[in-house]
Tab-separated table of C-alpha atoms in Angstrom:
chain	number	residue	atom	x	y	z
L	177	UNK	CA	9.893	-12.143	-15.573
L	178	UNK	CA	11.688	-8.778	-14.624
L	179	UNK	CA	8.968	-6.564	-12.662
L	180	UNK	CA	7.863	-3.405	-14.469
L	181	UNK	CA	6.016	-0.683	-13.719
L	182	UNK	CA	2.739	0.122	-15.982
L	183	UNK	CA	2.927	2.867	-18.643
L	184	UNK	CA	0.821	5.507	-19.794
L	185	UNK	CA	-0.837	3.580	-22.472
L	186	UNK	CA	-1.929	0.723	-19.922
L	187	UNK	CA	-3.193	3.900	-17.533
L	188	UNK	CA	-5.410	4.530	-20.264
L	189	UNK	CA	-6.714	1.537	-21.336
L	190	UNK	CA	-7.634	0.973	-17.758
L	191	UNK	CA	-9.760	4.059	-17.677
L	192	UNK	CA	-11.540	2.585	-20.893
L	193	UNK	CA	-12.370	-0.565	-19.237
L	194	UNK	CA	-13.294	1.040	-16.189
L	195	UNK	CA	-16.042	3.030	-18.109
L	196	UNK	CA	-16.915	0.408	-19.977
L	197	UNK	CA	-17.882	-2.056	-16.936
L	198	UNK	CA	-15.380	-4.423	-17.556
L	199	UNK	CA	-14.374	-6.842	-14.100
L	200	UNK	CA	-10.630	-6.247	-12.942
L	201	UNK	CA	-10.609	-9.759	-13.783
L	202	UNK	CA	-10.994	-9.213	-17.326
L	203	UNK	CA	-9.299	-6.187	-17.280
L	204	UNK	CA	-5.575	-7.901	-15.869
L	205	UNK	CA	-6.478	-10.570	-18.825
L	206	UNK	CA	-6.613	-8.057	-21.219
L	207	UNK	CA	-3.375	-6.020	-19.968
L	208	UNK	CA	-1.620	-9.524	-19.061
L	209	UNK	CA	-1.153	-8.662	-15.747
L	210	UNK	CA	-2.528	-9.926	-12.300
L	211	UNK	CA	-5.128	-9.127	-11.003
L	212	UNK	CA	-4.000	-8.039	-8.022
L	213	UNK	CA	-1.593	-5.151	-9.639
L	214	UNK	CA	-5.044	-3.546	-11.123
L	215	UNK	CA	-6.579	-3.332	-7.574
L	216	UNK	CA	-3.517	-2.008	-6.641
L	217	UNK	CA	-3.288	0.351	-9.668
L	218	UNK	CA	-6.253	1.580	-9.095
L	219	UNK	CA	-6.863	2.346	-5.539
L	220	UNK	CA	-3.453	4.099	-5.284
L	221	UNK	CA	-3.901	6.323	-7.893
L	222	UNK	CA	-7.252	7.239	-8.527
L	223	UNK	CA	-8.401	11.040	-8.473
L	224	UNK	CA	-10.501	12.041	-4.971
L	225	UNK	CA	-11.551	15.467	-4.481
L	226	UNK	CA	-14.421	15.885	-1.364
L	227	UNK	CA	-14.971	19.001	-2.104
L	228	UNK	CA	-16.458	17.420	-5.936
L	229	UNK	CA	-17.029	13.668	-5.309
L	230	UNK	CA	-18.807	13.221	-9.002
L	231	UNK	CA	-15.200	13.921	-10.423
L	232	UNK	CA	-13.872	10.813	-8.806
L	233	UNK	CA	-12.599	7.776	-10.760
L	234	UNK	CA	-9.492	6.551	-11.961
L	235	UNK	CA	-8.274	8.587	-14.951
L	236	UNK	CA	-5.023	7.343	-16.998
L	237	UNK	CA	-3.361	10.734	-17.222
L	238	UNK	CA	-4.508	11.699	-13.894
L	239	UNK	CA	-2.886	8.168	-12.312
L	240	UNK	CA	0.537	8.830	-14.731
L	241	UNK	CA	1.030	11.694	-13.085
L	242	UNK	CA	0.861	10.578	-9.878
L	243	UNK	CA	3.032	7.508	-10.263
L	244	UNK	CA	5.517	9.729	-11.850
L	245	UNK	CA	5.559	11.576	-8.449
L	246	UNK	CA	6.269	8.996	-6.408
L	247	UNK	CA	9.128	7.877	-8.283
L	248	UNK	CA	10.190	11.415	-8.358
L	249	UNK	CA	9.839	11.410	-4.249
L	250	UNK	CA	11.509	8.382	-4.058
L	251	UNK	CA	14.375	9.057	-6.436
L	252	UNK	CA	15.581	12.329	-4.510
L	253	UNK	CA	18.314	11.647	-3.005
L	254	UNK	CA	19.917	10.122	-6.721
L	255	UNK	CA	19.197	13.413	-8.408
L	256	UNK	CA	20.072	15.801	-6.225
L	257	UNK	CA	24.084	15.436	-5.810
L	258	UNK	CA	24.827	18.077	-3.159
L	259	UNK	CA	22.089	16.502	-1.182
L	260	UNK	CA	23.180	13.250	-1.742
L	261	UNK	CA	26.974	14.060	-0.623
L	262	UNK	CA	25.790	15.814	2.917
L	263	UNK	CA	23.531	13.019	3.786
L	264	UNK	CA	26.447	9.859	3.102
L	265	UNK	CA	28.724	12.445	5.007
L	266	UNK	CA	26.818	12.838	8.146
L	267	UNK	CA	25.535	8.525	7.790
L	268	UNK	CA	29.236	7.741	7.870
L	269	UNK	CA	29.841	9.891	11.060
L	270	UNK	CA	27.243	7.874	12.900
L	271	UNK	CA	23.901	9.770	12.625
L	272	UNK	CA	20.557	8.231	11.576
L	273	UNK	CA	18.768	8.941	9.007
L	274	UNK	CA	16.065	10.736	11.118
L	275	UNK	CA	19.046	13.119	13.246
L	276	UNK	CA	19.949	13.696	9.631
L	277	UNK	CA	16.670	14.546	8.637
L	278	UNK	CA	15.777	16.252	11.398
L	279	UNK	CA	19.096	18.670	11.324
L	280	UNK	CA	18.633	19.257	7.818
L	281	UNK	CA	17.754	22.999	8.115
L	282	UNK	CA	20.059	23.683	10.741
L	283	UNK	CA	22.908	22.346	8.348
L	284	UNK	CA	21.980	25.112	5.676
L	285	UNK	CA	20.498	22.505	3.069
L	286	UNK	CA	17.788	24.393	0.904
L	287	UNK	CA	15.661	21.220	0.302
L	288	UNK	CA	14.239	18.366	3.112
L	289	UNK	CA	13.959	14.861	2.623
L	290	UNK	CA	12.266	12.528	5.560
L	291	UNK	CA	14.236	9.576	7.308
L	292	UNK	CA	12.205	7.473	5.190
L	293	UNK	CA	13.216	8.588	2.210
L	294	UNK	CA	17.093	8.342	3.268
L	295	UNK	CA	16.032	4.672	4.394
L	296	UNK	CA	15.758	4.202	0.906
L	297	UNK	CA	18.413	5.101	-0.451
L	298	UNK	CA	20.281	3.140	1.918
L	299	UNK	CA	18.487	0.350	1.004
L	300	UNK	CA	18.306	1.055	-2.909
L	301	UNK	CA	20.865	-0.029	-5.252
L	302	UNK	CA	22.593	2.731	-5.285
L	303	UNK	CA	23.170	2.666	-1.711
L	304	UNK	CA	23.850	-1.150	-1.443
L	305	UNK	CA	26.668	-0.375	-4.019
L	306	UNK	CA	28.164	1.998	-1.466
L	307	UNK	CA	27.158	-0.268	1.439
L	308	UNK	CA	25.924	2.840	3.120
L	309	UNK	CA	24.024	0.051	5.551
L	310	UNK	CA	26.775	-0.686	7.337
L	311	UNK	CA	26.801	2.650	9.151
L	312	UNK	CA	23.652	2.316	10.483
L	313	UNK	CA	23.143	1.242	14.575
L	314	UNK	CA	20.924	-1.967	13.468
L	315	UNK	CA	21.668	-2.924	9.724
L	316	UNK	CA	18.920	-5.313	8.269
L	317	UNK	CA	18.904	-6.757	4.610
L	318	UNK	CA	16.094	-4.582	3.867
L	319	UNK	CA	13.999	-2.568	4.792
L	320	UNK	CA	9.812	-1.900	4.007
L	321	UNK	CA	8.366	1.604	4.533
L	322	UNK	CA	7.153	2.333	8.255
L	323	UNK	CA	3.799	3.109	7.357
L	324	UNK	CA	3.428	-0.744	5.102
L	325	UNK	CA	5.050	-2.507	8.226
L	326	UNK	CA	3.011	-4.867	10.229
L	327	UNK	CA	3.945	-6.887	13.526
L	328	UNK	CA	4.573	-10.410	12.960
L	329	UNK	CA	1.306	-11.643	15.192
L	330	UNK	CA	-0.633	-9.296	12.652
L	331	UNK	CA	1.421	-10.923	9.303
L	332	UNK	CA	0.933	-14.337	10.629
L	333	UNK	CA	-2.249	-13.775	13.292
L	334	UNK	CA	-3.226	-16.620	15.911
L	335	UNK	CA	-6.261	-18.106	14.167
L	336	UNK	CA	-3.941	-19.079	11.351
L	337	UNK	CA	-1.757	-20.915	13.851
L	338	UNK	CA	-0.787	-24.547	12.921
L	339	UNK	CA	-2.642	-25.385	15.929
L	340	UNK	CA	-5.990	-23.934	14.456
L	341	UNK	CA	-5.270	-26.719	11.736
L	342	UNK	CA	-8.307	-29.001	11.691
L	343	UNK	CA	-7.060	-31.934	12.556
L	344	UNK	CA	-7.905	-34.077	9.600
L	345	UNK	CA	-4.930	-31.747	8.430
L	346	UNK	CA	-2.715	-33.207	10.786
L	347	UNK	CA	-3.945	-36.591	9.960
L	348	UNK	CA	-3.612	-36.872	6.256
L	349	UNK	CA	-6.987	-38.231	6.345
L	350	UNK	CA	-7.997	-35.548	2.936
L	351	UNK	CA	-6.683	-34.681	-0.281
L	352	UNK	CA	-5.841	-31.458	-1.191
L	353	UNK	CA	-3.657	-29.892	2.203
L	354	UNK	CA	-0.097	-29.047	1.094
L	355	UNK	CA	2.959	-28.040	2.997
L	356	UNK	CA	4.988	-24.726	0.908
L	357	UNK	CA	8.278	-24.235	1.337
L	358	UNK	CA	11.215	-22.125	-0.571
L	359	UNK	CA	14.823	-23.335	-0.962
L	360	UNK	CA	17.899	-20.479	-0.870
L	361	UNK	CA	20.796	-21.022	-3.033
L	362	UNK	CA	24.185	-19.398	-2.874
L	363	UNK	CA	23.936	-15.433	-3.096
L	364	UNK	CA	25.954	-15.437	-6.191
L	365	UNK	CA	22.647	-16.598	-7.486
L	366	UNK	CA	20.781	-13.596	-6.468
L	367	UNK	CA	17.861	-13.432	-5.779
L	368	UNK	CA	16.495	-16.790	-7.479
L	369	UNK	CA	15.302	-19.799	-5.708
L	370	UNK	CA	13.200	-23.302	-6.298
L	371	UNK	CA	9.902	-23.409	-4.356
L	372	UNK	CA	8.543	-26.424	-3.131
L	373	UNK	CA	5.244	-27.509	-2.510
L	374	UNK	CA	4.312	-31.358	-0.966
L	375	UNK	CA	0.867	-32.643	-0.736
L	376	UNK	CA	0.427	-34.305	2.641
L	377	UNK	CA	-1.579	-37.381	1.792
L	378	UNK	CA	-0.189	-38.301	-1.184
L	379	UNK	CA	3.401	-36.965	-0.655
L	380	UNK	CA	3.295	-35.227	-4.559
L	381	UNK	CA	5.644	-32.303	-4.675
L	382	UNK	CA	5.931	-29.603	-7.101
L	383	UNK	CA	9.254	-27.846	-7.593
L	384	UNK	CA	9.108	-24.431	-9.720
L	385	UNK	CA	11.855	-22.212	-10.305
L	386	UNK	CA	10.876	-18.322	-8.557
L	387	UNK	CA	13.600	-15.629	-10.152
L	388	UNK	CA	12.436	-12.862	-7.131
L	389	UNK	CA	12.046	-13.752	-2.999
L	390	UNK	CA	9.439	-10.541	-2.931
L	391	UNK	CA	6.263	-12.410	-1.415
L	392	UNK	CA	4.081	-10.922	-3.805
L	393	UNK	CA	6.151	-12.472	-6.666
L	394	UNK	CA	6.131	-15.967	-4.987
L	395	UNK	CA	2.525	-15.833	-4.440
L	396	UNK	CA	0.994	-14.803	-7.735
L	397	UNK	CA	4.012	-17.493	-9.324
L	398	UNK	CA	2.496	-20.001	-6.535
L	399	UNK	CA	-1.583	-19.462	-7.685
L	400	UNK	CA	-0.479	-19.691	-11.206
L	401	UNK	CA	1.076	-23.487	-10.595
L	402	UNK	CA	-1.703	-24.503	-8.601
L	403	UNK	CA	-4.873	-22.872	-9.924
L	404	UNK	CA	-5.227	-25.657	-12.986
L	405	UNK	CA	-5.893	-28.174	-10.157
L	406	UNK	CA	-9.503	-28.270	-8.749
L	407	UNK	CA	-10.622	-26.692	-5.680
L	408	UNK	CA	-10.807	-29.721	-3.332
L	409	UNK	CA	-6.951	-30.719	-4.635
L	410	UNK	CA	-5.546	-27.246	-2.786
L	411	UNK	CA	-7.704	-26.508	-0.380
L	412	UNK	CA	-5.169	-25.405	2.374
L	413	UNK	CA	-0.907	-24.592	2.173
L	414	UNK	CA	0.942	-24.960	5.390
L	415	UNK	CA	3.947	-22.172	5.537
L	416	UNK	CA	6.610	-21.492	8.057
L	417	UNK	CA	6.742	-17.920	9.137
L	418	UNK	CA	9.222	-16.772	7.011
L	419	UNK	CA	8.490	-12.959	5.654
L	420	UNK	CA	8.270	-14.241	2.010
L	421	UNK	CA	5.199	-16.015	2.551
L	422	UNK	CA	3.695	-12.579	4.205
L	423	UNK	CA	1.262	-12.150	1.567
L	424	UNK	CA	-1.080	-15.364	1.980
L	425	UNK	CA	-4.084	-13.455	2.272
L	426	UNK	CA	-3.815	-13.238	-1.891
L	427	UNK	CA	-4.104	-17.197	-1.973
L	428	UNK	CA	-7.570	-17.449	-0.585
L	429	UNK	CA	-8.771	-14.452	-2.470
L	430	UNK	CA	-6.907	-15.415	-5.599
L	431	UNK	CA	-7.240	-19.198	-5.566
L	432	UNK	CA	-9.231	-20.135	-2.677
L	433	UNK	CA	-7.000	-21.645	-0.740
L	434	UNK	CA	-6.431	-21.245	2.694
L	435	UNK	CA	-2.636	-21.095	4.587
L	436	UNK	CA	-2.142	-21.919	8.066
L	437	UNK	CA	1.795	-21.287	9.589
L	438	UNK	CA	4.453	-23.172	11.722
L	439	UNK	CA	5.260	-21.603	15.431
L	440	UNK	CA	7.716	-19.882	14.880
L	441	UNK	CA	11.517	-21.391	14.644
L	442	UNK	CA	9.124	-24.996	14.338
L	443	UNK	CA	10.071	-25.696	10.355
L	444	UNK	CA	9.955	-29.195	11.472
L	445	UNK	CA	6.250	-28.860	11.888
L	446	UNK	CA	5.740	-29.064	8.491
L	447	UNK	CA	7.560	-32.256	8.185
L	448	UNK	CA	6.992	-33.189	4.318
L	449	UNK	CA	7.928	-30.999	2.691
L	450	UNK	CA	11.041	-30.218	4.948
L	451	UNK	CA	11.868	-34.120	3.617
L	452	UNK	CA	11.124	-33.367	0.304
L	453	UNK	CA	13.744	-30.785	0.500
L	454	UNK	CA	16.405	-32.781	1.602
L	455	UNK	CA	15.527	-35.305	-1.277
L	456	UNK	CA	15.738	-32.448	-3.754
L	457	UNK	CA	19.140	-31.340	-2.878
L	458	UNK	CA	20.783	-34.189	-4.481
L	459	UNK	CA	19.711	-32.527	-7.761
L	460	UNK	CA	19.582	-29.042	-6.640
L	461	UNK	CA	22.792	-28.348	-4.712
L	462	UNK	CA	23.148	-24.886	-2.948
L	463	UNK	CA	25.365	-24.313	-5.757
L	464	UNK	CA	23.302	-25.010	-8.518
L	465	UNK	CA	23.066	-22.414	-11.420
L	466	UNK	CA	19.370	-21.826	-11.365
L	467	UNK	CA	19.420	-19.732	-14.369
L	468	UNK	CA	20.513	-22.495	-16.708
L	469	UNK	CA	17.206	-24.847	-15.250
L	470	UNK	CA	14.475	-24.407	-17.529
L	471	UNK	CA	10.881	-25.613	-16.118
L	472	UNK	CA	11.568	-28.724	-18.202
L	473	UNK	CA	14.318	-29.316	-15.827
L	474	UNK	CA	12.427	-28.681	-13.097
L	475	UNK	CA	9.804	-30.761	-13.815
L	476	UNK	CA	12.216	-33.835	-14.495
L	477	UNK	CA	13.416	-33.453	-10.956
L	478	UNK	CA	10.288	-33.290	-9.452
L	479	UNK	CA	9.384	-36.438	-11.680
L	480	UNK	CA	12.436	-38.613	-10.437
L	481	UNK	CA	10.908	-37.657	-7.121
L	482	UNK	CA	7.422	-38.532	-7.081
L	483	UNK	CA	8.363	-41.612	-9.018
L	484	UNK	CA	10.218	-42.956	-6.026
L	485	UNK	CA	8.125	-45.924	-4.224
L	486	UNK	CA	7.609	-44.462	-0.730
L	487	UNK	CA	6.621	-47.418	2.406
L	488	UNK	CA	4.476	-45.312	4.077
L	489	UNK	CA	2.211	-45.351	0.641
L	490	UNK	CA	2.212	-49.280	0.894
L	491	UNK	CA	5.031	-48.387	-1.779
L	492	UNK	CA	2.704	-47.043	-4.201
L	493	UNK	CA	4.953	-43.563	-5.756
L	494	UNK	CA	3.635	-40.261	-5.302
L	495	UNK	CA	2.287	-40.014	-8.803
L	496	UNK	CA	0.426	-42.864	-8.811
L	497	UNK	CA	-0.775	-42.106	-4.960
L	498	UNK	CA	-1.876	-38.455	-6.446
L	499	UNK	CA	-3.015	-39.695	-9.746
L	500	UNK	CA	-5.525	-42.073	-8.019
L	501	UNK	CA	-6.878	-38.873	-5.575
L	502	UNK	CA	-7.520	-37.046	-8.285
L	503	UNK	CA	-9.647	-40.038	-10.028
L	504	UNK	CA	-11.667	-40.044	-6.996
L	505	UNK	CA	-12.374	-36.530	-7.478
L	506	UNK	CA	-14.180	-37.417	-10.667
């Protein structure tokens, strides 16, 4: 599903909730969102004033308005033309955004915009059409705001090292640790890709089609596939340390599962799933057209594969192998 934005009537049927004591839980039920977009919602737009703290809340108009601000901010360098044209000009002589930011009044221009802001634009649509990247010293695919950037050791910090793995993990001597992984496509498939998920013991995988590579997206798609299990069938994931898996933090307080990562340039670390992959591709080439594969499809592929004997179950299949944990569980 295409990402939107909330609108002025979900504003204010937050506020309503919010006075009447309702849980965020309840409150993303009600709205059909997650959870996680309400906290979200909430904390970046609600009304703060020091100077009168019993004024502050969340108020729908209140958080409209600001939203609407942001985009407006954001959106700048698309409205304004004359702007716009100065600020391409001087990219495609070799500046950088912040020399161009910073020259701004010297050039004559009546209004400012930050480096950041040009960032985006380079990186928005609009500037992707005009591949306005390509003039920039270091080009990247993308690009997050400077102040949400974290260093990798604080994305993916030491204690969730693979090496901090208890080593029943490593083992397979429980039920319930999976390996996560996301297969790419061709980019004439945009941005849609098949993630994969393998449980360790049992060698059960789970293949579900993901339409966006944002790491929020993945993760709230991920807890929806694996919350109908019970807690002791996902207790941990085990991720390499690629940048779509950035947001893990939102399994254990979504789902209660806990993630623990590769070293990095190590994918073979996480051996099973890396396997499973391989298997996969012999349905799912790199050519595939994702859109046309329904999650009936999907789950038919993932079927075929977990109803392959394997030797190192004593060549029990993965179903059955998963099918009897989950008996036990009983």
């Amino acid at each position: 599903m295409a990402h939107t934005e909330l609108d002025l009537h979900e504003r204010r049927a937050i506020e309503d909730m919010l006075n009447a004591k309702m849980p965020i839980s309840r409150i993303a039920a009600e709205l059909g969102r997650h959870r996680s977009s309400i906290y979200r919602e909430i904390k970046r737009n609600s009304f703060t004033d020091a100077e009168l703290p019993y004024l502050n809340g969340y108020y729908g108009m209140t958080a409209q308005r600001e939203a609407s601000k942001r985009r407006a901010r954001r959106r700048k360098l698309i409205r304004l033309e004359a702007l716009r044209a100065h600020v391409v000009a001087q990219l495609k002589v070799g500046w950088t955004p912040e020399q161009i930011a910073g020259r701004l009044g010297f050039d004559g221009q009546p209004l400012r915009v930050s480096h950041e802001t040009i960032y985006a634009y380079i990186y928005s649509p609009e500037g992707q059409s005009e591949e306005l990247a390509r003039h920039l010293p270091g080009r990247r695919k993308k690009r997050r705001p400077r102040y949400a950037r974290r260093p990798r050791g604080q994305v993916f910090p030491p204690e969730r090292s693979i090496h901090q793995r208890p080593e029943y993990v490593k083992t397979r001597e429980t039920f319930g640790e999976w390996e996560g992984d996301l297969m790419i496509f061709e980019r004439s498939q945009g941005k849609m890709n098949v993630a994969s998920l393998v449980e360790r013991k049992t060698r059960f995988a789970v293949l579900f089609r993901n339409n966006d590579r944002s790491s929020t997206h993945l993760m709230n798609k991920m807890m929806n596939v694996m919350e109908p299990l019970p807690q002791p069938a996902r207790k941990s994931i085990t991720f390499d340390r690629g940048f779509e898996f950035r947001e893990w933090r939102k399994l254990m307080s979504g789902i209660g599962t806990e993630s623990w990562f590769c070293d990095p340039q190590a994918p073979w670390q996480k051996g099973s799933v890396e396997n499973m992959n391989k298997r996969a591709r012999r349905y799912l080439p790199r050519d595939a057209e994702l859109a046309a594969l329904s999650s009936r499809h999907m789950k038919a592929i993932a079927d075929r594969l977990n109803g392959t004997p394997r030797k190192c179950l004593g060549w029990r299949t993965p179903t059955e192998a998963f099918r009897d944990e989950m008996m036990n569980l009983r």
